[in-house]
XYZ file of N, CA and C in Angstrom:
768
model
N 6.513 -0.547 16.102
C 7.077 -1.866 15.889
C 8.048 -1.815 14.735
N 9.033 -2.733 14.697
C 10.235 -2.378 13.467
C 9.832 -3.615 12.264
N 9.824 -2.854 11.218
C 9.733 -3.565 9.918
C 9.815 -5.376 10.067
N 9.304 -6.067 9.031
C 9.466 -7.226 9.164
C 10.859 -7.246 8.374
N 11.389 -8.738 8.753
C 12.643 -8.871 8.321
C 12.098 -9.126 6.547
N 13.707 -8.778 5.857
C 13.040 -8.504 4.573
C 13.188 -10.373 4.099
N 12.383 -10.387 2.957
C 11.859 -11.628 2.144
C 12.876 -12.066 1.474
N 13.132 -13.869 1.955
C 13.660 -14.365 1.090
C 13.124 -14.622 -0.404
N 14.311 -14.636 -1.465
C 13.675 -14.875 -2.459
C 13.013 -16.273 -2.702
N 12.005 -16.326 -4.029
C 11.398 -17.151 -3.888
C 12.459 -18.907 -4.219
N 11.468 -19.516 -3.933
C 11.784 -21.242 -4.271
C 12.136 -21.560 -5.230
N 12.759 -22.410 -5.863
C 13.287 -23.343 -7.364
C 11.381 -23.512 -7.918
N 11.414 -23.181 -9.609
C 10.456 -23.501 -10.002
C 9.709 -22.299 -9.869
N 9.776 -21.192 -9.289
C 8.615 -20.130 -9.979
C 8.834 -19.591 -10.959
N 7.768 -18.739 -11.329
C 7.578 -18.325 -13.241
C 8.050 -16.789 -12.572
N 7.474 -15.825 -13.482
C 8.158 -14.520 -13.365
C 7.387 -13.315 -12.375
N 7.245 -13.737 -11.216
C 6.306 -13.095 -10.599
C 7.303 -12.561 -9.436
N 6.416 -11.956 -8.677
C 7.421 -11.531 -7.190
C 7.620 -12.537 -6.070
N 8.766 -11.633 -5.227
C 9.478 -12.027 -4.624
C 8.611 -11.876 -3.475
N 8.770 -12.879 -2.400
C 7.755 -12.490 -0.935
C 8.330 -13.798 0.272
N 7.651 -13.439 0.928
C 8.016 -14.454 2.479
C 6.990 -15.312 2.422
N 7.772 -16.718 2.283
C 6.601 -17.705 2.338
C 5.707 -17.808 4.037
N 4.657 -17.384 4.008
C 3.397 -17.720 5.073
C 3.407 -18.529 5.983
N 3.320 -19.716 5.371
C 3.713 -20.831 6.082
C 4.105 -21.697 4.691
N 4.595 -23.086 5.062
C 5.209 -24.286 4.454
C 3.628 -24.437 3.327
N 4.317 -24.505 2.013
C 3.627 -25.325 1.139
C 2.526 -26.388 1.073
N 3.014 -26.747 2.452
C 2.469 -28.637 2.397
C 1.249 -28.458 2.781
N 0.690 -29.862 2.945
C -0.482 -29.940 3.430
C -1.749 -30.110 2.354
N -2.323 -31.380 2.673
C -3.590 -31.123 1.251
C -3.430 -31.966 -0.088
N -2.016 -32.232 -0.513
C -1.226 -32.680 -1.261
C -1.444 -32.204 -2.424
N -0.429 -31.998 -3.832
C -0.099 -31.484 -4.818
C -0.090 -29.590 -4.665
N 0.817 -28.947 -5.606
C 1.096 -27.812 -4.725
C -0.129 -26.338 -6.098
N -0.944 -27.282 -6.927
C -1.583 -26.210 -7.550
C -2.552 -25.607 -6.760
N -3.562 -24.841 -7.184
C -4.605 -24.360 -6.911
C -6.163 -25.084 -6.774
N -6.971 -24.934 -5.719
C -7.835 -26.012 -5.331
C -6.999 -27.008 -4.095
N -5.517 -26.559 -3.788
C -5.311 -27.830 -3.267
C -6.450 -27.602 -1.729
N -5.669 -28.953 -1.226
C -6.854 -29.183 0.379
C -8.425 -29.487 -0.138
N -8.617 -30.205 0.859
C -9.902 -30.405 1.109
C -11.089 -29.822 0.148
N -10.812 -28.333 1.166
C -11.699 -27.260 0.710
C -12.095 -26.887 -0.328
N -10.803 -26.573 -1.582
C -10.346 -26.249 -2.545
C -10.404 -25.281 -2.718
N -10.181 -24.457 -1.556
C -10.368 -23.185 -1.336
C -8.652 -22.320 -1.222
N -9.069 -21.284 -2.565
C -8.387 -20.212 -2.570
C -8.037 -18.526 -2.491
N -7.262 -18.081 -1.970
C -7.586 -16.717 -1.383
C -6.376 -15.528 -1.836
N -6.771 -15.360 -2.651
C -6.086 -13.878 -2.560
C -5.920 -12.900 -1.487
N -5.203 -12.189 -0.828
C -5.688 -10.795 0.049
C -5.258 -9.560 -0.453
N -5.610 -8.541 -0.560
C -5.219 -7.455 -0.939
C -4.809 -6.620 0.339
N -3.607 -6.537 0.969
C -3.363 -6.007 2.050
C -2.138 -4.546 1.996
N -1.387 -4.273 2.194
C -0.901 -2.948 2.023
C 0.203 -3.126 2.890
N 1.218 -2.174 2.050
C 2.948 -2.521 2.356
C 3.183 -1.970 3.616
N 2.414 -0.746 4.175
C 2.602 -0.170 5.309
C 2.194 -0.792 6.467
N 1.408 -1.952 6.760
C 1.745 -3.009 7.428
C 2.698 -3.737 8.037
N 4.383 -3.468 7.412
C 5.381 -3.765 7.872
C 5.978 -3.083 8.717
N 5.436 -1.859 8.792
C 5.541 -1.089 10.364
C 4.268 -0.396 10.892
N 3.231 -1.071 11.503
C 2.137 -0.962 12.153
C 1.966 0.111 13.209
N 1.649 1.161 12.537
C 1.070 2.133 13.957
C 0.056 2.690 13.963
N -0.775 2.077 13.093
C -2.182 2.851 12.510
C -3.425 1.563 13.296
N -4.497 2.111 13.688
C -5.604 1.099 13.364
C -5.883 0.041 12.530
N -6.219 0.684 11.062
C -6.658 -0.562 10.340
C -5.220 -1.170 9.455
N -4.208 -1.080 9.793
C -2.832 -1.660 9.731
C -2.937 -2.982 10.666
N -3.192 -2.570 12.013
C -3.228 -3.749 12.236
C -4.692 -4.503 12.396
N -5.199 -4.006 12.069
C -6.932 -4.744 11.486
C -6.231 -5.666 10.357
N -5.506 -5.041 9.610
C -5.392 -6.070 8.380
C -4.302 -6.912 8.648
N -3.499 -6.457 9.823
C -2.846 -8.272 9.880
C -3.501 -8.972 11.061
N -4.467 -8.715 11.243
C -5.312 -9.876 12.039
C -5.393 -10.227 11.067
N -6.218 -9.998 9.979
C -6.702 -10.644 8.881
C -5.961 -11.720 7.812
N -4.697 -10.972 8.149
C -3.485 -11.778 7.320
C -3.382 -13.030 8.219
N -3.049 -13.116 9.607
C -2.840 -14.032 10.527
C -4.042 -15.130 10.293
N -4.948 -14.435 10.459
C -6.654 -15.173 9.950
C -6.365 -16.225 9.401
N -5.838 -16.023 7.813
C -5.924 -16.269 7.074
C -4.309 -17.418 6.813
N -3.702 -17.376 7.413
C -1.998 -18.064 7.754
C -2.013 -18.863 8.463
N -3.021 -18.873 9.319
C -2.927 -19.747 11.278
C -3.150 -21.504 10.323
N -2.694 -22.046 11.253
C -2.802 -23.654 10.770
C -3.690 -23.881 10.572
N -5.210 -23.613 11.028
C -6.048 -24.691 11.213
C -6.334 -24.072 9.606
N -6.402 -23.327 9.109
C -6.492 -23.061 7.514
C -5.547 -23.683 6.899
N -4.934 -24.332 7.187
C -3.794 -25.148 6.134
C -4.033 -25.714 4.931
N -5.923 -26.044 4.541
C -6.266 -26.114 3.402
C -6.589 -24.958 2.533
N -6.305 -23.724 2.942
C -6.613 -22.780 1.836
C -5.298 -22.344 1.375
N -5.508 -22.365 -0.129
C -3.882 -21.614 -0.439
C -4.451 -20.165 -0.601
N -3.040 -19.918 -0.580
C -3.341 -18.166 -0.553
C -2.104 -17.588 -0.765
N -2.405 -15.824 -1.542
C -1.346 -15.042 -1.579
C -1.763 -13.779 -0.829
N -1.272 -12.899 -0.392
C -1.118 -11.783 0.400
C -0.260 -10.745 -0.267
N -0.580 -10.132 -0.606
C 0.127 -8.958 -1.616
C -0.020 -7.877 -0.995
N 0.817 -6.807 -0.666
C 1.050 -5.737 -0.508
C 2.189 -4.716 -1.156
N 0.867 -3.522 -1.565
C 1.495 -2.731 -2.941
C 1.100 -1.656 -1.701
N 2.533 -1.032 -2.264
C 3.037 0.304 -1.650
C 1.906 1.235 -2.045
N 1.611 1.720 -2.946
C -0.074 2.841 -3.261
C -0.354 3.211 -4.514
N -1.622 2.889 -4.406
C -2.081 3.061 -6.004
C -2.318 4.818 -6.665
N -1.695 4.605 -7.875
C -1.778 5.795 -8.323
C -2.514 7.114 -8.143
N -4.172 6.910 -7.600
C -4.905 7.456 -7.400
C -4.623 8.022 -5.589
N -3.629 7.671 -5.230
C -3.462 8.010 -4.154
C -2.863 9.471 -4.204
N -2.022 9.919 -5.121
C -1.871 11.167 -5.318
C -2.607 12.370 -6.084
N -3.630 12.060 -5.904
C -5.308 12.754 -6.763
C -5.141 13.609 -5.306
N -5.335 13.524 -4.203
C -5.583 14.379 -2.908
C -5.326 15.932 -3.469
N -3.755 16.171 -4.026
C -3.749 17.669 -4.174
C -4.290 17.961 -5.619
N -5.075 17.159 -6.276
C -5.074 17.604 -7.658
C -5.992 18.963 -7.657
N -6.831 19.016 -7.063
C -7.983 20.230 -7.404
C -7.002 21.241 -7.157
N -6.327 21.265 -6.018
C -5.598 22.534 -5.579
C -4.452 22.991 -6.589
N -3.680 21.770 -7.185
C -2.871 22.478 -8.038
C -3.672 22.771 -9.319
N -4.683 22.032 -9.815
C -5.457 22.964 -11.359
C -6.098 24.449 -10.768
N -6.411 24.048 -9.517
C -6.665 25.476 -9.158
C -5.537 26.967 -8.835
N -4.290 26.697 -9.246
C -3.191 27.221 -9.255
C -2.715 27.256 -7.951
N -2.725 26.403 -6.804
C -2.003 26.936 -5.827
C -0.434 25.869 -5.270
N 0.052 25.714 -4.343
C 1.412 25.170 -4.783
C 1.117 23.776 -4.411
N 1.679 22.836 -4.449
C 1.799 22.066 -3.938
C 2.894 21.478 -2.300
N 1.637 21.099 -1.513
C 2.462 20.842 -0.524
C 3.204 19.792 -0.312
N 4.546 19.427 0.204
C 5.344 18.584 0.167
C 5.358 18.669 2.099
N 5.800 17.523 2.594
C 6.071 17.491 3.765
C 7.403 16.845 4.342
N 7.973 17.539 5.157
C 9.502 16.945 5.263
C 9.700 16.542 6.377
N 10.611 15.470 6.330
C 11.101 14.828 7.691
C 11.695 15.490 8.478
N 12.086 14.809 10.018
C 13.001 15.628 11.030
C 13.962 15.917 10.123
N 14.874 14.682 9.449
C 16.352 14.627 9.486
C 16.121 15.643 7.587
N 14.931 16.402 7.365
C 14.952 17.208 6.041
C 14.798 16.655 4.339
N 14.473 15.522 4.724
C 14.218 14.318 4.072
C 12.984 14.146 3.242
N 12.579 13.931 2.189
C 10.939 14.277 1.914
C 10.858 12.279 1.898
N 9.319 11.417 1.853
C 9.258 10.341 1.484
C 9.428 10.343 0.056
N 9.873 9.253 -0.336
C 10.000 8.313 -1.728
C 8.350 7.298 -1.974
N 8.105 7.109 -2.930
C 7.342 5.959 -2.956
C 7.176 5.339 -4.664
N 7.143 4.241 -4.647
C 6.992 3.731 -6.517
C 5.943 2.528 -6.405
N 4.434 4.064 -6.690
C 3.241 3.165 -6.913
C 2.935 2.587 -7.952
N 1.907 1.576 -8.178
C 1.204 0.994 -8.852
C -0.128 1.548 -9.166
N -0.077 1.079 -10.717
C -1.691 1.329 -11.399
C -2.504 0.339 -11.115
N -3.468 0.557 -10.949
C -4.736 -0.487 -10.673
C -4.871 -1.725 -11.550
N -4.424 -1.496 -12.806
C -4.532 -2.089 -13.693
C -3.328 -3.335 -13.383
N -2.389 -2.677 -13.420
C -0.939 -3.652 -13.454
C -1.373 -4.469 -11.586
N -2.039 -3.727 -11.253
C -2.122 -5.004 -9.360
C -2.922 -5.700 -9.732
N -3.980 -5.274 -10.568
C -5.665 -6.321 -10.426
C -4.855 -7.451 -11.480
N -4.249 -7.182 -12.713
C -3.313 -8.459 -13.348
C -2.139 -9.202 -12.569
N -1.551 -8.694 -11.694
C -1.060 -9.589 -10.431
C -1.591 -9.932 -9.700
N -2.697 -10.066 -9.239
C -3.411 -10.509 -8.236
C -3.906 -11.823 -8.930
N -4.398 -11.351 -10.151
C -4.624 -12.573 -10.933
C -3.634 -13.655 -11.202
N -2.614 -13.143 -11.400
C -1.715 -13.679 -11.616
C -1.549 -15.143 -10.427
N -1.454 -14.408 -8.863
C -1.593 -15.165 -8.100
C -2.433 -16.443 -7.358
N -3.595 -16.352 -8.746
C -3.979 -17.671 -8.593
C -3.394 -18.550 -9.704
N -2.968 -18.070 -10.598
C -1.933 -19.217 -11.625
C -0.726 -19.525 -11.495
N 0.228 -18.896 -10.767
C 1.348 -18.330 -10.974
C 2.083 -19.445 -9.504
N 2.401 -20.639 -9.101
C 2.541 -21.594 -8.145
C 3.711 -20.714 -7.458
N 4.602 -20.070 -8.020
C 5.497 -19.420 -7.226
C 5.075 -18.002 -6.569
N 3.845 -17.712 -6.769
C 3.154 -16.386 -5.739
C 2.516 -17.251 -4.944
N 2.065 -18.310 -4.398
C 1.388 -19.017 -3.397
C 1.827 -19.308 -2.033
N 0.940 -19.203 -1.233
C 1.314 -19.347 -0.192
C 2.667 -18.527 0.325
N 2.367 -16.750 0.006
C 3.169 -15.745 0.264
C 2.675 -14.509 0.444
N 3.590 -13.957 0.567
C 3.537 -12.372 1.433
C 4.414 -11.654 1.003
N 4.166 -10.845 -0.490
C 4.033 -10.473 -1.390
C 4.257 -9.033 -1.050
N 5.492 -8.164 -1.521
C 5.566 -6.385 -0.973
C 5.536 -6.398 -2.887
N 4.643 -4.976 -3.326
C 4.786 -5.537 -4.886
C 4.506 -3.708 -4.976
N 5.596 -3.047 -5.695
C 5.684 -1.383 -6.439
C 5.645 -2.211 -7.800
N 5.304 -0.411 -7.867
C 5.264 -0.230 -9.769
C 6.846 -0.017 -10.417
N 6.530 -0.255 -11.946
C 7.727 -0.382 -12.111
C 9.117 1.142 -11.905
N 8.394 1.941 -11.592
C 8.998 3.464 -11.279
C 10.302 3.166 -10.425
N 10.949 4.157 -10.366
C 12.115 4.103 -9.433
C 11.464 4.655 -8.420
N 11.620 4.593 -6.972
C 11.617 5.399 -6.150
C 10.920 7.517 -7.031
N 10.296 7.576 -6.266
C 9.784 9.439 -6.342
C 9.552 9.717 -5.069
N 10.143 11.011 -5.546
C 10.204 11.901 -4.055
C 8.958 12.644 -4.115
N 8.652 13.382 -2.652
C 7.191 13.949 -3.049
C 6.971 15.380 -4.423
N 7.999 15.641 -4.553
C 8.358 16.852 -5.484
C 8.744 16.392 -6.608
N 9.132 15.153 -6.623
C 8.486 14.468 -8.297
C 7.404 13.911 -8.736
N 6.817 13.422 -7.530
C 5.129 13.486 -7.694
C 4.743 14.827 -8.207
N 4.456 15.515 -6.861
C 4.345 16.812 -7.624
C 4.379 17.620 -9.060
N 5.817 17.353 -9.487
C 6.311 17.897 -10.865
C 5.407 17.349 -11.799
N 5.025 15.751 -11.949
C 4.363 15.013 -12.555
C 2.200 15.457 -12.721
N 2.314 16.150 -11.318
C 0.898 16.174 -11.359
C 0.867 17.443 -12.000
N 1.794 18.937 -11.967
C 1.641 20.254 -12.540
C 1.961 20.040 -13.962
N 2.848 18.595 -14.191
C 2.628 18.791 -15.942
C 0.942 17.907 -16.478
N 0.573 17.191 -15.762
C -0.636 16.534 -15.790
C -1.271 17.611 -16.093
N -1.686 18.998 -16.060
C -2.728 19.536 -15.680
C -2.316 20.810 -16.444
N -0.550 21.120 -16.913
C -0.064 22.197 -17.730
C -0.001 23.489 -17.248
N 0.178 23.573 -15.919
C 0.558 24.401 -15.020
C 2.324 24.505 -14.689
N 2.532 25.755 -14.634
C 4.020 25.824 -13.864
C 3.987 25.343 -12.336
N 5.503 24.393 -11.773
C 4.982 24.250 -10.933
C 5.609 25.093 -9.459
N 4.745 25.073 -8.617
C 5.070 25.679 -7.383
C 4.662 24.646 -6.059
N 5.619 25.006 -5.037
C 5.826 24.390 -4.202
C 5.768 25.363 -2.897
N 5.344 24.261 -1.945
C 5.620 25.082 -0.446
C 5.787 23.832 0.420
N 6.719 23.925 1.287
C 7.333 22.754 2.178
C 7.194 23.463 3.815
N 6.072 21.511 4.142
C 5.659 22.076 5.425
C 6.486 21.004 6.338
N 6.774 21.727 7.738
C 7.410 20.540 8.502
C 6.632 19.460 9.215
N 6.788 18.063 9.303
C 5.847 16.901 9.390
C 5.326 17.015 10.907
N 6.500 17.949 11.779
C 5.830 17.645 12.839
C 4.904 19.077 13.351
N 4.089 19.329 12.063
C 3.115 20.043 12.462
C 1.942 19.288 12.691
N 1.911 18.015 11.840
C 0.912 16.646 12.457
C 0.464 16.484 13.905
N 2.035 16.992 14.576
C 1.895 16.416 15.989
C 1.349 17.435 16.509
N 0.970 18.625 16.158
C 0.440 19.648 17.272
C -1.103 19.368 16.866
N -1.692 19.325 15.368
C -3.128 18.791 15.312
C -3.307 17.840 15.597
N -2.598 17.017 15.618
C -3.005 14.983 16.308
C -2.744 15.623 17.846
N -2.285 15.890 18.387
C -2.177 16.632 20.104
C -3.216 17.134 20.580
N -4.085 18.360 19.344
C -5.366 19.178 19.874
C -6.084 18.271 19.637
N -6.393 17.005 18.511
C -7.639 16.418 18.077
C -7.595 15.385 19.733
N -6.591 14.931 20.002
C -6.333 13.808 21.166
C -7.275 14.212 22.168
N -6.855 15.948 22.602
C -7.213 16.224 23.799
C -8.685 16.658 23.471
N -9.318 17.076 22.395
C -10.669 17.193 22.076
C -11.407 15.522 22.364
N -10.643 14.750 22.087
C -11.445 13.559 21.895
C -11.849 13.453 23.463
N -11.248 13.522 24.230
C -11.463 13.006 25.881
C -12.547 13.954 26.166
N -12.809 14.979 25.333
C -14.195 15.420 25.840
C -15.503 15.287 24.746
N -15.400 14.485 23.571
C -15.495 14.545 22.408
C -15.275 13.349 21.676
N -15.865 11.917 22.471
C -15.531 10.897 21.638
C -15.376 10.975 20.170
N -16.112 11.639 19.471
C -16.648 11.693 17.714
C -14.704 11.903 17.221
N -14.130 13.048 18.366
C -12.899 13.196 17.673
C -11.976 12.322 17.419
N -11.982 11.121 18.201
C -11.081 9.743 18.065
C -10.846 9.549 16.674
N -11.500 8.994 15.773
C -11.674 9.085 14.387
C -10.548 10.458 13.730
N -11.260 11.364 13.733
C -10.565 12.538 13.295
C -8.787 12.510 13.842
N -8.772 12.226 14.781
C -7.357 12.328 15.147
C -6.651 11.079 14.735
N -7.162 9.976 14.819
C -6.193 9.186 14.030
C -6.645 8.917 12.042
N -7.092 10.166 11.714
C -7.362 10.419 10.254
C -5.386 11.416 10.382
N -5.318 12.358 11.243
C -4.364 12.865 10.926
C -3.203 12.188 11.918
N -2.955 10.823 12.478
C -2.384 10.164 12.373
C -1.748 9.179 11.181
N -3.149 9.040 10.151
C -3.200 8.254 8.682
C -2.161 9.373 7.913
N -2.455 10.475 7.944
C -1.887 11.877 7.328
C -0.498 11.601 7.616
N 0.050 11.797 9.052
C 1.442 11.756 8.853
C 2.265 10.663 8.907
N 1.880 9.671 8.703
C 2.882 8.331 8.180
C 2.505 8.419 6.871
N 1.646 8.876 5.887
C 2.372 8.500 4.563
C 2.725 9.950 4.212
N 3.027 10.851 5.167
C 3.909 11.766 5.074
C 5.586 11.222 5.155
N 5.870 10.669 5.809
C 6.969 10.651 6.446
C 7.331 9.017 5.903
N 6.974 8.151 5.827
C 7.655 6.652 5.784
C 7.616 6.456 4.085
N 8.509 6.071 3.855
C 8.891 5.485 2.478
C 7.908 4.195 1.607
N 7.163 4.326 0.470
C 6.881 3.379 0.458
C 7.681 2.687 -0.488
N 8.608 2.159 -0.739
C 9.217 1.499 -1.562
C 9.653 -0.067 -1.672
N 9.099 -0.549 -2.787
C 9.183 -1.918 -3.298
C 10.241 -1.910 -4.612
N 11.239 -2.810 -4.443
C 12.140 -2.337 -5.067
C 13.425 -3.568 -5.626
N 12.983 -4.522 -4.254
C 13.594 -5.913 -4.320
C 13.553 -6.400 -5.800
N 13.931 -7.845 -5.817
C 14.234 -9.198 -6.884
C 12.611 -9.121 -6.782
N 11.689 -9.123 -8.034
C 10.836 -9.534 -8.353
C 9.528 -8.412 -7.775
N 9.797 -7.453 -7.193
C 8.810 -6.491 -6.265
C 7.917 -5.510 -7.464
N 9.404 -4.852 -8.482
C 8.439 -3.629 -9.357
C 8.108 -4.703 -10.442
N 6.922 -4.289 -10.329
C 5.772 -5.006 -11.690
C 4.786 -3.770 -12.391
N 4.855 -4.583 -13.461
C 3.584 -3.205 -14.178
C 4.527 -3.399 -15.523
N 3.735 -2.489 -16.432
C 4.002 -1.890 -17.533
C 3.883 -0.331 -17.616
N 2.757 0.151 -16.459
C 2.588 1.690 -16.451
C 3.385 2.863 -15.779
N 4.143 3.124 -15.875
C 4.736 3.963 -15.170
C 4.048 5.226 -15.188
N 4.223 6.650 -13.360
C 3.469 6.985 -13.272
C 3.316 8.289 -13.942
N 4.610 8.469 -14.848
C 4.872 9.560 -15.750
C 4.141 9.637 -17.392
N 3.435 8.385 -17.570
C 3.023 8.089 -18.963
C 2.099 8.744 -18.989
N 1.709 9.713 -20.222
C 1.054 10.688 -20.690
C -0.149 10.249 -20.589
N -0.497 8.905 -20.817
C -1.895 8.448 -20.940
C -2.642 7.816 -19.187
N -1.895 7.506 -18.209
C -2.477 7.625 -17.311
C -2.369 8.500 -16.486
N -1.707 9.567 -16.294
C -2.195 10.934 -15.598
C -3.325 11.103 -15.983
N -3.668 11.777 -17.184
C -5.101 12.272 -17.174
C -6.326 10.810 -16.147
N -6.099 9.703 -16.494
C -6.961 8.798 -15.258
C -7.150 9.460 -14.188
N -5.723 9.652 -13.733
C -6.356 10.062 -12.398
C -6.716 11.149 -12.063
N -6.817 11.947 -12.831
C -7.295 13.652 -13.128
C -8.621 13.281 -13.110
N -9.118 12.364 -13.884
C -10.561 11.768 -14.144
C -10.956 11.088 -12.687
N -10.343 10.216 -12.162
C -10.865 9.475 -11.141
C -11.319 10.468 -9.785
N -10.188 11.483 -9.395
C -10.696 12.220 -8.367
C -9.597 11.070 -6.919
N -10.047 11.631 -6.137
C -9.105 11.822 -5.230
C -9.813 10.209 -4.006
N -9.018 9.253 -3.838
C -9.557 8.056 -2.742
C -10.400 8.354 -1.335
N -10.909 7.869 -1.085
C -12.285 8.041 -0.320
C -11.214 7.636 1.151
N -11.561 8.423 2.384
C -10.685 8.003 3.460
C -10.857 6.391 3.659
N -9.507 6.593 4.852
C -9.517 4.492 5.165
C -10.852 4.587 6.185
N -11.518 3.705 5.762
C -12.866 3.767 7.093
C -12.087 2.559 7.951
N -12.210 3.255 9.779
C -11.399 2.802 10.124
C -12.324 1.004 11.303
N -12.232 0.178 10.348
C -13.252 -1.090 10.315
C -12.793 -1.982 11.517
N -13.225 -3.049 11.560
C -12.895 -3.776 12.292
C -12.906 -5.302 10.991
N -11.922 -6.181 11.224
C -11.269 -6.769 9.977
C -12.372 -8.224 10.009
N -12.498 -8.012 8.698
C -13.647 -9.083 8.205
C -13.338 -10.796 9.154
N -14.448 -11.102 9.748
C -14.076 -12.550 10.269
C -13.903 -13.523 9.076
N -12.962 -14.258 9.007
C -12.694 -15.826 8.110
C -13.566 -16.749 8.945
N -14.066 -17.247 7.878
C -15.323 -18.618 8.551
C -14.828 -19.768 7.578
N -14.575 -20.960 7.856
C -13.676 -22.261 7.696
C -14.596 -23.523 7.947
């Protein structure tokens, strides 16, 4: 499916927050703070930028959930929907291998291309998220939100994680569509081998954030104070260890 069209900026009257696609219309409930409607019910979502081109499972698990949560008959809950391109700890995956001296792998596109992406620290999203229940101009939106980094390629990730750790660094570049020959064998294992379904779209998960860009970059998108080169949060994620796979769920029901 092709990207959503990109976000107008926001309305007259917001404070200094990001830029996003309003959900639906404001109205409804009357006055436009927090608590409005009935209900007085308000909702954050924590949903993910790669959603704007859906080819994964729980991609689109989570815009049921977004829709859930948008459809009219909820017109009394306000809400924001935020999606951050990837949290820092997302590049922990090769850390053991490079303290263990070996290179780092990079993966390249058809057209020879490596992805870009400018994540966020945990710290700087969980204070925007917050943000989005005070903040009247994050409401009732759909929110694409990077860190304040420029764009990085996977080999400046890289560079960043071999000085993390005080290693020289080394590299080896694999081509992306070697994905397609293990997502091909896991496919045809699965038809005899339900258990493999899972496994094969794990290395479906593998090669889209090989290959697609995550970049937030718009009027109001990079937020943070941490950038992912600062001496003091590398070692974090040296400490944290590497994100636990996407378990691939079926998306929480909204009850109203």
């Amino acid at each position: 499916s092709p990207p959503f069209p990109p976000p107008p900026p926001p309305g007259p009257g917001g404070g200094g927050g990001g830029r996003g696609r309003p959900a639906r219309p404001a109205g409804g409930g009357g006055g436009g703070g927090p608590g409005r409607g009935a209900g007085g019910s308000h909702f954050v979502l924590l949903s993910a930028f790669c959603v704007r081109k859906p080819l994964l499972q729980f991609q689109n698990a989570k815009l049921k959930l977004e829709a859930a949560l948008t459809a009219p008959e909820r017109a009394d809950i306000l809400h924001a929907i935020v999606r951050p391109t990837a949290f820092f700890k997302s590049l922990s995956g090769q850390l053991e291998v490079v303290e263990a001296g070996a290179p780092f792998v990079m993966f390249e596109k058809d057209d020879g291309s490596m992805m870009k992406c400018n994540p966020i620290a945990e710290a700087d999203l969980a204070e925007y998220m917050v943000n989005c229940f005070e903040d009247v101009s994050l409401q009732n939106r759909i929110l694409d939100l990077g860190g304040p980094d420029d764009p990085l390629s996977m080999k400046e990730q890289g560079e960043l994680l071999f000085k993390a750790v005080g290693k020289e660094p080394k590299f080896i570049t694999v081509p992306s569509k070697l994905f397609d020959v293990i997502i091909g064998g896991l496919d045809f294992l699965a038809k005899f081998f339900p258990g493999m379904a899972d496994t094969a779209e794990f290395g479906r998960i593998g090669k889209y954030y090989a290959v697609e860009d995550m970049v937030a970059v718009g009027e109001g998108e990079k937020y943070g104070k941490v950038t992912l080169g600062m001496a003091q949060e590398i070692p974090l994620i040296c400490a944290s260890g590497p994100q636990p796979p996407t378990q691939l769920t079926q998306p929480t029901q909204l009850t109203h």
